[in-house]
CSV table of C-alpha atoms and ligand atoms in Angstrom, one decimal:
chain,number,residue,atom,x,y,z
A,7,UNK,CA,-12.1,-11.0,-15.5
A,8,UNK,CA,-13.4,-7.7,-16.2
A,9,UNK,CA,-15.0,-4.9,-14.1
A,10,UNK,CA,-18.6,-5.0,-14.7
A,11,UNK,CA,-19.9,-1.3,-15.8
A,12,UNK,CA,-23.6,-1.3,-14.6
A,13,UNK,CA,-22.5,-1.9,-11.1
A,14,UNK,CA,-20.1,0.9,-11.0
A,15,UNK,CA,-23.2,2.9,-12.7
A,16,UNK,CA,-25.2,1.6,-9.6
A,17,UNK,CA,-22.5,2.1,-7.4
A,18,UNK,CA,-21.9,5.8,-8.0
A,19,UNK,CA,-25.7,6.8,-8.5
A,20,UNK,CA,-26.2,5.0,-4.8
A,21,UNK,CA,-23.3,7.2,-3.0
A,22,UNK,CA,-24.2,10.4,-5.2
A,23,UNK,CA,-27.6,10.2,-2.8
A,24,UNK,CA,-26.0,10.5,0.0
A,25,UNK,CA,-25.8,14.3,0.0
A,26,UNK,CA,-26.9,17.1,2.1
A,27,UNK,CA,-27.6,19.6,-0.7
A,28,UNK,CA,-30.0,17.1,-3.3
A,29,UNK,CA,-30.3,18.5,-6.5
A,30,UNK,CA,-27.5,20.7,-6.1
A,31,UNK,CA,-24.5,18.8,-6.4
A,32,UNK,CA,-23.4,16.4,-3.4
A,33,UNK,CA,-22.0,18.1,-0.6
A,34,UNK,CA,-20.9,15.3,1.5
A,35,UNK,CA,-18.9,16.7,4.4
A,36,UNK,CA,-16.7,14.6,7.0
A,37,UNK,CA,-18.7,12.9,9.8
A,38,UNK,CA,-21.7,14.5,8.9
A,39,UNK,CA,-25.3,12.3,8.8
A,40,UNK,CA,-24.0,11.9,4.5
A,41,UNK,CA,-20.6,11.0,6.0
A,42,UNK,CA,-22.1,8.2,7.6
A,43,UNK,CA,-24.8,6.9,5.5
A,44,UNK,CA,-21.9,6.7,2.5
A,45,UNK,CA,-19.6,4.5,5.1
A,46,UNK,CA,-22.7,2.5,6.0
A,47,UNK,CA,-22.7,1.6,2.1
A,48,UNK,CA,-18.8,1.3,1.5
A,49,UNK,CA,-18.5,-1.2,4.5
A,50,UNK,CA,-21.4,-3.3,3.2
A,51,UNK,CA,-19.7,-3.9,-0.4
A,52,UNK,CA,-16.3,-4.3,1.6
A,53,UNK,CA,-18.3,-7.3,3.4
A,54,UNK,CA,-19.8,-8.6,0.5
A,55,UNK,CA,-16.7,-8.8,-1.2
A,56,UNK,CA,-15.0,-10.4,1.3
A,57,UNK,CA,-12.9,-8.1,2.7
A,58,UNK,CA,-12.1,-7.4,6.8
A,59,UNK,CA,-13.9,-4.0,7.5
A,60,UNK,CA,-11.6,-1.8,9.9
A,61,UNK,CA,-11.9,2.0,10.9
A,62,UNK,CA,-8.7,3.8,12.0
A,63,UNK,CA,-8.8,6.8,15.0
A,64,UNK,CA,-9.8,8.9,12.0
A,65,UNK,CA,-12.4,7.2,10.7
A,66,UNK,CA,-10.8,6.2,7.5
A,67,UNK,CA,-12.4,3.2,6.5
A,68,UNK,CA,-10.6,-0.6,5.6
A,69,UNK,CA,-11.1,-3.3,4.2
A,70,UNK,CA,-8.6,-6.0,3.7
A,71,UNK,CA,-8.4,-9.1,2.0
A,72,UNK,CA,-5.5,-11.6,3.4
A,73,UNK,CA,-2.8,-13.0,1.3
A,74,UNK,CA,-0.9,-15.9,1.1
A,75,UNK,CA,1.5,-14.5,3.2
A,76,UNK,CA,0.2,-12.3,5.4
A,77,UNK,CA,3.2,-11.1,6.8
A,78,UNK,CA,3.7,-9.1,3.7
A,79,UNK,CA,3.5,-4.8,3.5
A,80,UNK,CA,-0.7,-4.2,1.9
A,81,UNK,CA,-1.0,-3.3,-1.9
A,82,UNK,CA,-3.8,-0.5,-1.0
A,83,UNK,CA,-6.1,0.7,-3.7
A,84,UNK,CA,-8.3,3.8,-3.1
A,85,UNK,CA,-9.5,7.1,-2.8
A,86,UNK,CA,-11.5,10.0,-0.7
A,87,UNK,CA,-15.7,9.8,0.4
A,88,UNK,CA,-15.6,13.5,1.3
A,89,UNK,CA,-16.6,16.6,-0.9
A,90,UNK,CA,-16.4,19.6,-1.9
A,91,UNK,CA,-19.9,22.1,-1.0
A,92,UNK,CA,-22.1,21.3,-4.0
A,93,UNK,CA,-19.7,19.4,-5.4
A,94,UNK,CA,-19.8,16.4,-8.5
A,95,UNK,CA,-20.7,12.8,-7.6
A,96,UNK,CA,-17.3,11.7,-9.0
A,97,UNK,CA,-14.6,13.6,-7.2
A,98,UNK,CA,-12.9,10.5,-5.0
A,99,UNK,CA,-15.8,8.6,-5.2
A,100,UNK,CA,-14.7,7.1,-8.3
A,101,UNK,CA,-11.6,5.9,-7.0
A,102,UNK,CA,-13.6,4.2,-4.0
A,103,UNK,CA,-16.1,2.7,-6.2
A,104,UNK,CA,-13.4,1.7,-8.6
A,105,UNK,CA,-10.9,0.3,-5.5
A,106,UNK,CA,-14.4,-1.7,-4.3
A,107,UNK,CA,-14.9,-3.1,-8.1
A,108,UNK,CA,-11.1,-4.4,-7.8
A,109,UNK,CA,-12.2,-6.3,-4.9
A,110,UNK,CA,-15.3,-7.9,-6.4
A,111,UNK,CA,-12.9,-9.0,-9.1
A,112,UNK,CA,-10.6,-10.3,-6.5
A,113,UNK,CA,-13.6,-12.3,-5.2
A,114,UNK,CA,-15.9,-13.6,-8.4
A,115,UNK,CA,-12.8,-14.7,-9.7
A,116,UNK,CA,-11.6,-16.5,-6.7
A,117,UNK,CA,-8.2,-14.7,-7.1
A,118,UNK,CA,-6.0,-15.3,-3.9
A,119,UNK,CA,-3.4,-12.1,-3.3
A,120,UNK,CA,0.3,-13.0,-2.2
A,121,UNK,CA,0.4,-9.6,-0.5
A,122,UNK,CA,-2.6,-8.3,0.8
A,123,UNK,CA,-4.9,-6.1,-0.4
A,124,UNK,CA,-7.2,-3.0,1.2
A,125,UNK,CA,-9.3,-1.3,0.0
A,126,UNK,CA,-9.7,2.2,1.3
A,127,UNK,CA,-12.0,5.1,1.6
A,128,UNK,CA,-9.8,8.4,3.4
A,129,UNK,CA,-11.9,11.2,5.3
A,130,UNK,CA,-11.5,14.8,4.7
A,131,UNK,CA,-9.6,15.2,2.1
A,132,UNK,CA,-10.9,18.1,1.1
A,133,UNK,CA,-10.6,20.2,4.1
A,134,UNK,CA,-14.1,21.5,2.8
A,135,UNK,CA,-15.8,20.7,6.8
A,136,UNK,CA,-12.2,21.1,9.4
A,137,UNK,CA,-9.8,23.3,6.8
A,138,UNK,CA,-6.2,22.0,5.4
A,139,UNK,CA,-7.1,19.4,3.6
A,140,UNK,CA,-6.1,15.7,3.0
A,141,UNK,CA,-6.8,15.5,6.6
A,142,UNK,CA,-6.7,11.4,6.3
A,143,UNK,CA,-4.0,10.5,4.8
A,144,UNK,CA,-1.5,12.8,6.8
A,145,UNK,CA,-2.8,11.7,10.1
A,146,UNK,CA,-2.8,8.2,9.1
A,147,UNK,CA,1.0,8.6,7.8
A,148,UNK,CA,1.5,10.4,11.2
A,149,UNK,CA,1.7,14.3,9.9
A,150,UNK,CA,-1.2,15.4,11.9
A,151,UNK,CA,-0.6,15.5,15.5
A,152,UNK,CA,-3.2,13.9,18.2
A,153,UNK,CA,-2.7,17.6,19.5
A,154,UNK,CA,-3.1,19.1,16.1
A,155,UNK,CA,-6.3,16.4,15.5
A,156,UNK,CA,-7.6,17.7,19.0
A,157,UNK,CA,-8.0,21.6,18.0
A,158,UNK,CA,-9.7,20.9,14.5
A,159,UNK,CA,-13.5,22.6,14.7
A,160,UNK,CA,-15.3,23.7,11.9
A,161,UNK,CA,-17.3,26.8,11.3
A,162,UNK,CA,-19.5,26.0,14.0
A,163,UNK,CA,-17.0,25.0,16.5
A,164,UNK,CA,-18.0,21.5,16.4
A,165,UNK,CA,-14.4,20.2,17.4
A,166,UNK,CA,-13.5,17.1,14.8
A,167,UNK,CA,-13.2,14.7,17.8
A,168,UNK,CA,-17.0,15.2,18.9
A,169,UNK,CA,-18.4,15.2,15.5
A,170,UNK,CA,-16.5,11.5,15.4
A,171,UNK,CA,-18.4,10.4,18.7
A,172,UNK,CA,-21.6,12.0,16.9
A,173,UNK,CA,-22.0,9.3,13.7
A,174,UNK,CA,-20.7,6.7,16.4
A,175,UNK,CA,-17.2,6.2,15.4
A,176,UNK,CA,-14.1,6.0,18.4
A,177,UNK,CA,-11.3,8.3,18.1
A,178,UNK,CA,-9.1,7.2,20.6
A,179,UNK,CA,-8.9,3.9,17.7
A,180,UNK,CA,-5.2,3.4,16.3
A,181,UNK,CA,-4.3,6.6,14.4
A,182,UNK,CA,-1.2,6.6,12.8
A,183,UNK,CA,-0.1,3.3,10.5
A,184,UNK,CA,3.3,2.0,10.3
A,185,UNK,CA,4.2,2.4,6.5
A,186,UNK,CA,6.2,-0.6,6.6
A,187,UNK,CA,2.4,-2.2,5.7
A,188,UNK,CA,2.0,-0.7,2.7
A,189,UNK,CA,3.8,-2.1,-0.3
A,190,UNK,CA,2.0,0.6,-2.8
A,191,UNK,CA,-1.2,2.8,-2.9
A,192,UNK,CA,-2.6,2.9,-6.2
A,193,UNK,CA,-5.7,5.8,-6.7
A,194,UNK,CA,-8.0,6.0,-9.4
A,195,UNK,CA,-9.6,9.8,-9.9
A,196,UNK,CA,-11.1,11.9,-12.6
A,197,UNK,CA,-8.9,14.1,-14.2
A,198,UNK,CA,-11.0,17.3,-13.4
A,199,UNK,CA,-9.7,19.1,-16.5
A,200,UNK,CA,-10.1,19.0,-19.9
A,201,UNK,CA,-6.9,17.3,-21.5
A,202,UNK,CA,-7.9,14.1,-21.7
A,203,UNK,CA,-11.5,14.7,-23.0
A,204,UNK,CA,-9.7,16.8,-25.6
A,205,UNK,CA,-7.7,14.5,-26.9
A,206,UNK,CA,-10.0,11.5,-26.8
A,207,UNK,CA,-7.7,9.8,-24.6
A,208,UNK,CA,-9.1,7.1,-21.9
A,209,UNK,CA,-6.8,7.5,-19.1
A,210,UNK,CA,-3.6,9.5,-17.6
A,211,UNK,CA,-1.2,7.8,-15.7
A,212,UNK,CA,-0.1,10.6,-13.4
A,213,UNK,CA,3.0,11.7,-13.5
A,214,UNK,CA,3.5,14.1,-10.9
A,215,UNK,CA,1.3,16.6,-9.0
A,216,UNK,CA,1.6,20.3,-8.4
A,217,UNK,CA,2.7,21.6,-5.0
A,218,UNK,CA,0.2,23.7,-3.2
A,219,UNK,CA,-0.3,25.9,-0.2
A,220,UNK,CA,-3.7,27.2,1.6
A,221,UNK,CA,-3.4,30.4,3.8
A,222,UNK,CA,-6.2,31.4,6.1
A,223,UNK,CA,-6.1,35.3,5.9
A,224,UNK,CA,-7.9,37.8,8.5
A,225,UNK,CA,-8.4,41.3,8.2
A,226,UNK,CA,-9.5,43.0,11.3
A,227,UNK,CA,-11.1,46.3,10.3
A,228,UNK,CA,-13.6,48.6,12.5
A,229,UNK,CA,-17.2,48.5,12.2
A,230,UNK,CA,-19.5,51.5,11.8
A,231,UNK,CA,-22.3,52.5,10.4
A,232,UNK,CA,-22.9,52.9,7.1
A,233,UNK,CA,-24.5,56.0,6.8
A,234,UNK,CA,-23.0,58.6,9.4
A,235,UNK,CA,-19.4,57.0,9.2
A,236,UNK,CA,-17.4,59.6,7.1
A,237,UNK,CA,-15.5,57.8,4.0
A,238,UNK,CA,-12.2,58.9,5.1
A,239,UNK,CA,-12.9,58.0,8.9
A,240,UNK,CA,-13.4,54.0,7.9
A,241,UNK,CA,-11.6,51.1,8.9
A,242,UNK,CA,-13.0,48.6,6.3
A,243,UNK,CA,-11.8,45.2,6.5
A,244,UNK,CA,-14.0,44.4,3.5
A,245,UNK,CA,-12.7,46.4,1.1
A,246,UNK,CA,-9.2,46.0,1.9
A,247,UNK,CA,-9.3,42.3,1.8
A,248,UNK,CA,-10.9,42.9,-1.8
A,249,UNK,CA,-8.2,45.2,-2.5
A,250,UNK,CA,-5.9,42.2,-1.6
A,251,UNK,CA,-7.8,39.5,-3.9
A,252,UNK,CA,-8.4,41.5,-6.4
A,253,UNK,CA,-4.3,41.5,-7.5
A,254,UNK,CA,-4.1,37.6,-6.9
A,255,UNK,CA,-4.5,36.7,-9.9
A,256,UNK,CA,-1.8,39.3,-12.0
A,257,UNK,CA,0.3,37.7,-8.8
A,258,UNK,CA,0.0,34.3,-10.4
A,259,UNK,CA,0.3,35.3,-14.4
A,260,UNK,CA,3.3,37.2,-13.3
A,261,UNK,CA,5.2,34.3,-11.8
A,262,UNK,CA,3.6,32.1,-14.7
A,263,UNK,CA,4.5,28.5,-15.5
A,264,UNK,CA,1.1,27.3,-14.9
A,265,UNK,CA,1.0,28.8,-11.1
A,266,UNK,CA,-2.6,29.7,-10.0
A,267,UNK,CA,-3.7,31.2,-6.8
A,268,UNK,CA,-7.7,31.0,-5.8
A,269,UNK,CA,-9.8,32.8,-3.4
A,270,UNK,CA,-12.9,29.9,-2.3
A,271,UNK,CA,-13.9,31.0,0.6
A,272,UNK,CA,-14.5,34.6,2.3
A,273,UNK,CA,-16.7,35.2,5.6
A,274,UNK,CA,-17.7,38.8,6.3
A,275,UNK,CA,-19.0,39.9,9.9
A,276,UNK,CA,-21.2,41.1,11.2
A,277,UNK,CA,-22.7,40.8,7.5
A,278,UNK,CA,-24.9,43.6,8.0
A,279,UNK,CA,-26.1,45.5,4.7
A,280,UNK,CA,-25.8,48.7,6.6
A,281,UNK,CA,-22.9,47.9,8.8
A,282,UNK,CA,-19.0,48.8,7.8
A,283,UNK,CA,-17.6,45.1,7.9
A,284,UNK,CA,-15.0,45.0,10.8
A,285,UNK,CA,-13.4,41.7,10.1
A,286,UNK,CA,-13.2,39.5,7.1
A,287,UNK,CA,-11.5,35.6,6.6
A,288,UNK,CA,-10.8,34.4,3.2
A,289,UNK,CA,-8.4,31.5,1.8
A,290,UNK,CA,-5.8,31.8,-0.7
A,291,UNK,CA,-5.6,28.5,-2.1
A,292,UNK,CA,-1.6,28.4,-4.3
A,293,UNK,CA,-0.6,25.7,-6.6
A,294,UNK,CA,2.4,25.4,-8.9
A,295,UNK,CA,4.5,22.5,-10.5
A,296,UNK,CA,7.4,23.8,-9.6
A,297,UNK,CA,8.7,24.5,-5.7
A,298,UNK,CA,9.9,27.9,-6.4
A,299,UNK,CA,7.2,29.1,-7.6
A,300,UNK,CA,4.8,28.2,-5.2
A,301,UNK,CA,7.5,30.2,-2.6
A,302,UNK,CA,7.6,33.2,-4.6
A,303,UNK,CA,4.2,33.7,-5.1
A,304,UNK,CA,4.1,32.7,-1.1
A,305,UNK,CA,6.5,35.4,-0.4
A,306,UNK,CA,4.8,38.3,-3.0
A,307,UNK,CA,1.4,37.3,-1.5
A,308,UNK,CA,2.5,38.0,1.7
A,309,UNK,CA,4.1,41.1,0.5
A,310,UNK,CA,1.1,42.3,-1.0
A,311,UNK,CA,-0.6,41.6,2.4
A,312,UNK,CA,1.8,44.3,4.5
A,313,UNK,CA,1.2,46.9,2.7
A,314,UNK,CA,-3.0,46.5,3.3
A,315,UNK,CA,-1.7,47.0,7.0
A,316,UNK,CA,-3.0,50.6,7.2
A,317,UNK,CA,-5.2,53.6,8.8
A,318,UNK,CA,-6.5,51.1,11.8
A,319,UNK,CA,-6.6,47.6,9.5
A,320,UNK,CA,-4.7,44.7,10.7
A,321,UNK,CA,-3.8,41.6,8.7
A,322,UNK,CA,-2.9,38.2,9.6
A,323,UNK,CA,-1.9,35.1,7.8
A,324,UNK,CA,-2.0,31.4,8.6
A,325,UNK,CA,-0.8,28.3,6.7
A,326,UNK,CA,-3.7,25.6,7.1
A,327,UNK,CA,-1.5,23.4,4.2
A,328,UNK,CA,1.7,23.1,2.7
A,329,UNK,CA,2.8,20.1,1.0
A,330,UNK,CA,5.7,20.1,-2.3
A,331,UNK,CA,5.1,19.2,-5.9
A,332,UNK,CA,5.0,14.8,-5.6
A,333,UNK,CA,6.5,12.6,-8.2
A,334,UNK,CA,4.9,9.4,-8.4
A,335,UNK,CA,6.4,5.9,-8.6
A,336,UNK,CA,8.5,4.9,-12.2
A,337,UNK,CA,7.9,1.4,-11.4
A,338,UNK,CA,4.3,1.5,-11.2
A,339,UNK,CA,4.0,4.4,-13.7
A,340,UNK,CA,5.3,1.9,-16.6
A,341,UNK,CA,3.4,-1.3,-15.2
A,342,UNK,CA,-0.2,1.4,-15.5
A,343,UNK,CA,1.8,1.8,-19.4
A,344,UNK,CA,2.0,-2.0,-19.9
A,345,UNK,CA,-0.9,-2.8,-18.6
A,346,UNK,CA,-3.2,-0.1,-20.4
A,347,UNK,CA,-1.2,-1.1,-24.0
A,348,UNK,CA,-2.2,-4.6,-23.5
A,349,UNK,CA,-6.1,-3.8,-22.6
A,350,UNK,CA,-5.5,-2.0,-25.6
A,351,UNK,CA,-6.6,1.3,-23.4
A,352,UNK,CA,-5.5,4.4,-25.3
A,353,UNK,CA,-3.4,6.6,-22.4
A,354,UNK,CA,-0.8,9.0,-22.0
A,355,UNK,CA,1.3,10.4,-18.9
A,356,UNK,CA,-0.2,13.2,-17.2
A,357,UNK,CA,0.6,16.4,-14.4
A,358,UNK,CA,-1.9,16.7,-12.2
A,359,UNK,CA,-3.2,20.1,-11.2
A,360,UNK,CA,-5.6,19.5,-8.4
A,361,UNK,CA,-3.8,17.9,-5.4
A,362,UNK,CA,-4.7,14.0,-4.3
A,363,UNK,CA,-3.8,12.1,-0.9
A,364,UNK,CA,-1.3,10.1,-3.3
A,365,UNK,CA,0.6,13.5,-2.8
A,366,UNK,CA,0.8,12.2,1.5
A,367,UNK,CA,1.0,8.9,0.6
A,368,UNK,CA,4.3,8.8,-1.9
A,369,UNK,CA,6.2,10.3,1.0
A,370,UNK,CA,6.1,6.7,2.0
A,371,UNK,CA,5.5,4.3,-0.6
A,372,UNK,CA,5.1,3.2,-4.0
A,373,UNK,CA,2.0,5.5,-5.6
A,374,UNK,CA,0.3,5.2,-8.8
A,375,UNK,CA,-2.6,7.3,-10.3
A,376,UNK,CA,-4.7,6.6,-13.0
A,377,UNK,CA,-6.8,9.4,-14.4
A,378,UNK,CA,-10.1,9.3,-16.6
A,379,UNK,CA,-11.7,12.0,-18.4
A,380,UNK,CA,-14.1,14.5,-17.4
A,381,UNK,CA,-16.7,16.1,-19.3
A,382,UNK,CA,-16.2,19.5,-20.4
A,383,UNK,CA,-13.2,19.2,-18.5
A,384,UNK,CA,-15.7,20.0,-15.7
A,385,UNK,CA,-15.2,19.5,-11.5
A,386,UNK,CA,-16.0,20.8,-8.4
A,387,UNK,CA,-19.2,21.5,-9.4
A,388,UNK,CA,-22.5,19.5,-10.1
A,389,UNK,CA,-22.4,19.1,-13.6
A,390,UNK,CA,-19.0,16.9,-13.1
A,391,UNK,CA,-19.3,13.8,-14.9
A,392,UNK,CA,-17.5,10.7,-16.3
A,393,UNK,CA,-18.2,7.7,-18.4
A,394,UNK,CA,-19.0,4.9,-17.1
A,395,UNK,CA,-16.9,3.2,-19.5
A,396,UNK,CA,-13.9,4.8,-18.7
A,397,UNK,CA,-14.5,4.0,-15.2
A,398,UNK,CA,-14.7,0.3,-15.6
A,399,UNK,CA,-11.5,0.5,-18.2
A,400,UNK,CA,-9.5,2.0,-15.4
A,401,UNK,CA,-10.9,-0.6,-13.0
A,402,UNK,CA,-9.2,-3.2,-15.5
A,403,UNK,CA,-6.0,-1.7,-15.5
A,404,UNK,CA,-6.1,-1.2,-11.6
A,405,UNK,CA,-6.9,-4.9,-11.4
A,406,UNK,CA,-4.2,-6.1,-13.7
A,407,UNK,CA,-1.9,-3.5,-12.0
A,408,UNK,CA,-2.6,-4.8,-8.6
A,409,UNK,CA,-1.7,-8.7,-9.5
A,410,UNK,CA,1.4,-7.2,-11.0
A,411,UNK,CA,2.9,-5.6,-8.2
A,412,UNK,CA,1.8,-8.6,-6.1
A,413,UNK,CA,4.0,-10.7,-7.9
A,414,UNK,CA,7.3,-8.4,-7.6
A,415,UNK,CA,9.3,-8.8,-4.6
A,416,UNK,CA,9.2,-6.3,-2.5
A,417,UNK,CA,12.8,-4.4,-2.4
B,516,LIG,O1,-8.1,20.8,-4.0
B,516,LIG,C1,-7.8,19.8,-4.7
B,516,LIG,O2,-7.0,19.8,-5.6
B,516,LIG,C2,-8.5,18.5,-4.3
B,516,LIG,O3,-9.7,18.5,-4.9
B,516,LIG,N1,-8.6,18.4,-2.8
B,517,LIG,MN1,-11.6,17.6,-5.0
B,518,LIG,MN1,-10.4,14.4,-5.1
């Protein structure tokens, strides 16, 4: 009974097309024509495999296979299908590749569940296409609101509901689950760093995972022109926000303990070479493994902000995401232990410093994370890659985890 390697090899290559920037990485953004050709796929394997293929109001996809009691909470096993722009082919999609590989396991080895199981593929977690982020998991835990849902747009101001309708999927569908059916969620996902890589280890089992906060700030400025506008007559939103990001990161050493703060994305209009900028949006992207710290370098960011309020420049801030440092389920953590000793899969407990939608989800239930090494320690990016290997090894564990907790009672 074990994962077979050269389909998860196929399995990744296939979804690693479906990409709107080829050759660059896979940017893969939610509902978009990539969005929907990498659904197309995931439900196809779900209905190979034997699984009931569902979408919620969200368009997170389903796919469950029914237990011997049927009555009982879902043991869910998953990930994300979204990306980052020119991102690696590995980010969630090895954890939905991986969750689809435990159900083809389920099935060629005739393997009836007492609970069920799902399978799961979440939108948006990135927030790289509406903003936020794990957009998925908190609406289908009921932390987004239909209201909230309704105002999401992205860049273009193509609202999140129409570009739903667009790829043919039905937002007024059941949004929000009741968590009393869901007995765990267990989430496979590259490390994206380099500790496990360096130490020749196979997998993490996750610990806990840093807290993090992403602020939308916009600096309203006054454009001009860029040769008769006097230098001490300007209003430039430009350089001001640069002034701003530009002590970020002495912000983040100085609280220290691992905190990091990150500037990804910055718009400047009207963009003109010759214009003075008048208004510029950037995100300030704050993570920390401790709750304090993530508040004090909230508060000295926003500090720091006030006093760029000068000579005609005014600053707002707005929180698109806040969610507190997660620790993840003892229970499980030590079956992932057991399990991975008895495959005889070397592994070690891990913190995890890029945020997951286990972080929603262990408000909840019962969470597990495995991780598996990246090369070079490498993500976000297009040379991000893992093993193939390693992929299958954490399938095994996954799949031994899964009959495990299926088993237990629940509490
Ligand atoms: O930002 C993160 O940590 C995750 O990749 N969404
Ligand atoms: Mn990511
Ligand atoms: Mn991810």
């Amino acid at each position: 009974m074990k994962a077979n390697q050269e389909r998860i090899e196929q399995h990744i290559e296939l979804l690693n097309r479906f990409t709107s920037t080829p050759g660059q990485g896979v940017t893969r953004l939610t509902y978009s024509k990539e969005d929907l050709q990498a659904r197309n796929f995931i439900k196809e394997k779900m209905i190979e495999y034997g699984l009931e293929v569902s979408e919620d109001g969200f368009g997170n996809i389903f796919g469950k296979l029914e237990g011997t009691s049927p009555d009982k909470p879902s043991v869910i096993v998953g990930s994300h299908f979204d990306s980052v722009p020119n991102g690696g082919a590995y980010d969630g999609t090895a954890g939905v590749v991986v969750g689809l590989e435990v159900a083809a396991l389920f099935k060629e080895n005739n393997v009836q569940p007492t609970y069920p199981l799902e399978i799961i593929a979440l939108v948006e977690e990135e927030g790289s296409r509406f903003g936020g982020g794990l957009m998925g998991s908190r609406g289908m835990m009921g932390m987004l609101s239909d209201e909230d849902f309704k105002k999401l747009a992205d860049k273009d101001g193509v609202l999140a509901e129409d570009a739903m309708l667009t790829i043919g999927l039905d937002p007024l569908k059941k949004k929000v689950r009741d968590h009393e059916t869901i007995r765990a969620f267990l989430e496979l996902h590259i490390e994206q760093g380099p500790i496990l890589e360096e130490k020749g280890i196979q997998v993490g089992i996750v610990e806990s995972i840093v807290g993090l906060t992403q602020l939308e700030v916009t600096v309203q400025g006054q454009a001009g022109h860029a040769g008769t506008t006097p230098m001490n007559r300007r209003s430039d939103a430009l350089v001001s926000a640069a002034q701003i990001i530009g002590d970020l990161p002495e912000l983040a050493t100085s609280i220290g303990e691992g905190t990091v703060i990150t500037t990804g994305r910055l718009n400047v209009y009207p963009n003109g070479a010759n214009v003075i900028p008048d208004k510029v949006t950037f995100t300030i992207d704050i993570r920390a493994g401790k709750e304090e710290n993530i508040l004090e370098a909230v508060r000295r960011t926003n500090e720091r902000i006030a006093t760029g309020q000068e000579k005609g420049i005014h600053i707002s801030v707005e929180e698109m995401l806040y969610i507190q440092p997660k620790f993840l389920d003892e229970n499980i953590r030590s079956i992932l232990k057991e399990t991975s000793d008895a495959l005889e899969i070397t592994n070690c407990n891990m913190q995890s410093g890029a945020g997951h939608d286990a972080m929603v989800l262990s408000d909840f239930t019962a969470c597990g994370m495995v991780f598996i090494p990246s090369k070079d320690g490498l993500s976000h990016c297009p040379e991000e890659w893992s093993d193939a290997s390693d992929l299958a090894a954490g399938t095994n564990i996954l799949f031994e985890t899964v009959k495990r907790l299926m088993e237990e009672e629940t509490s």
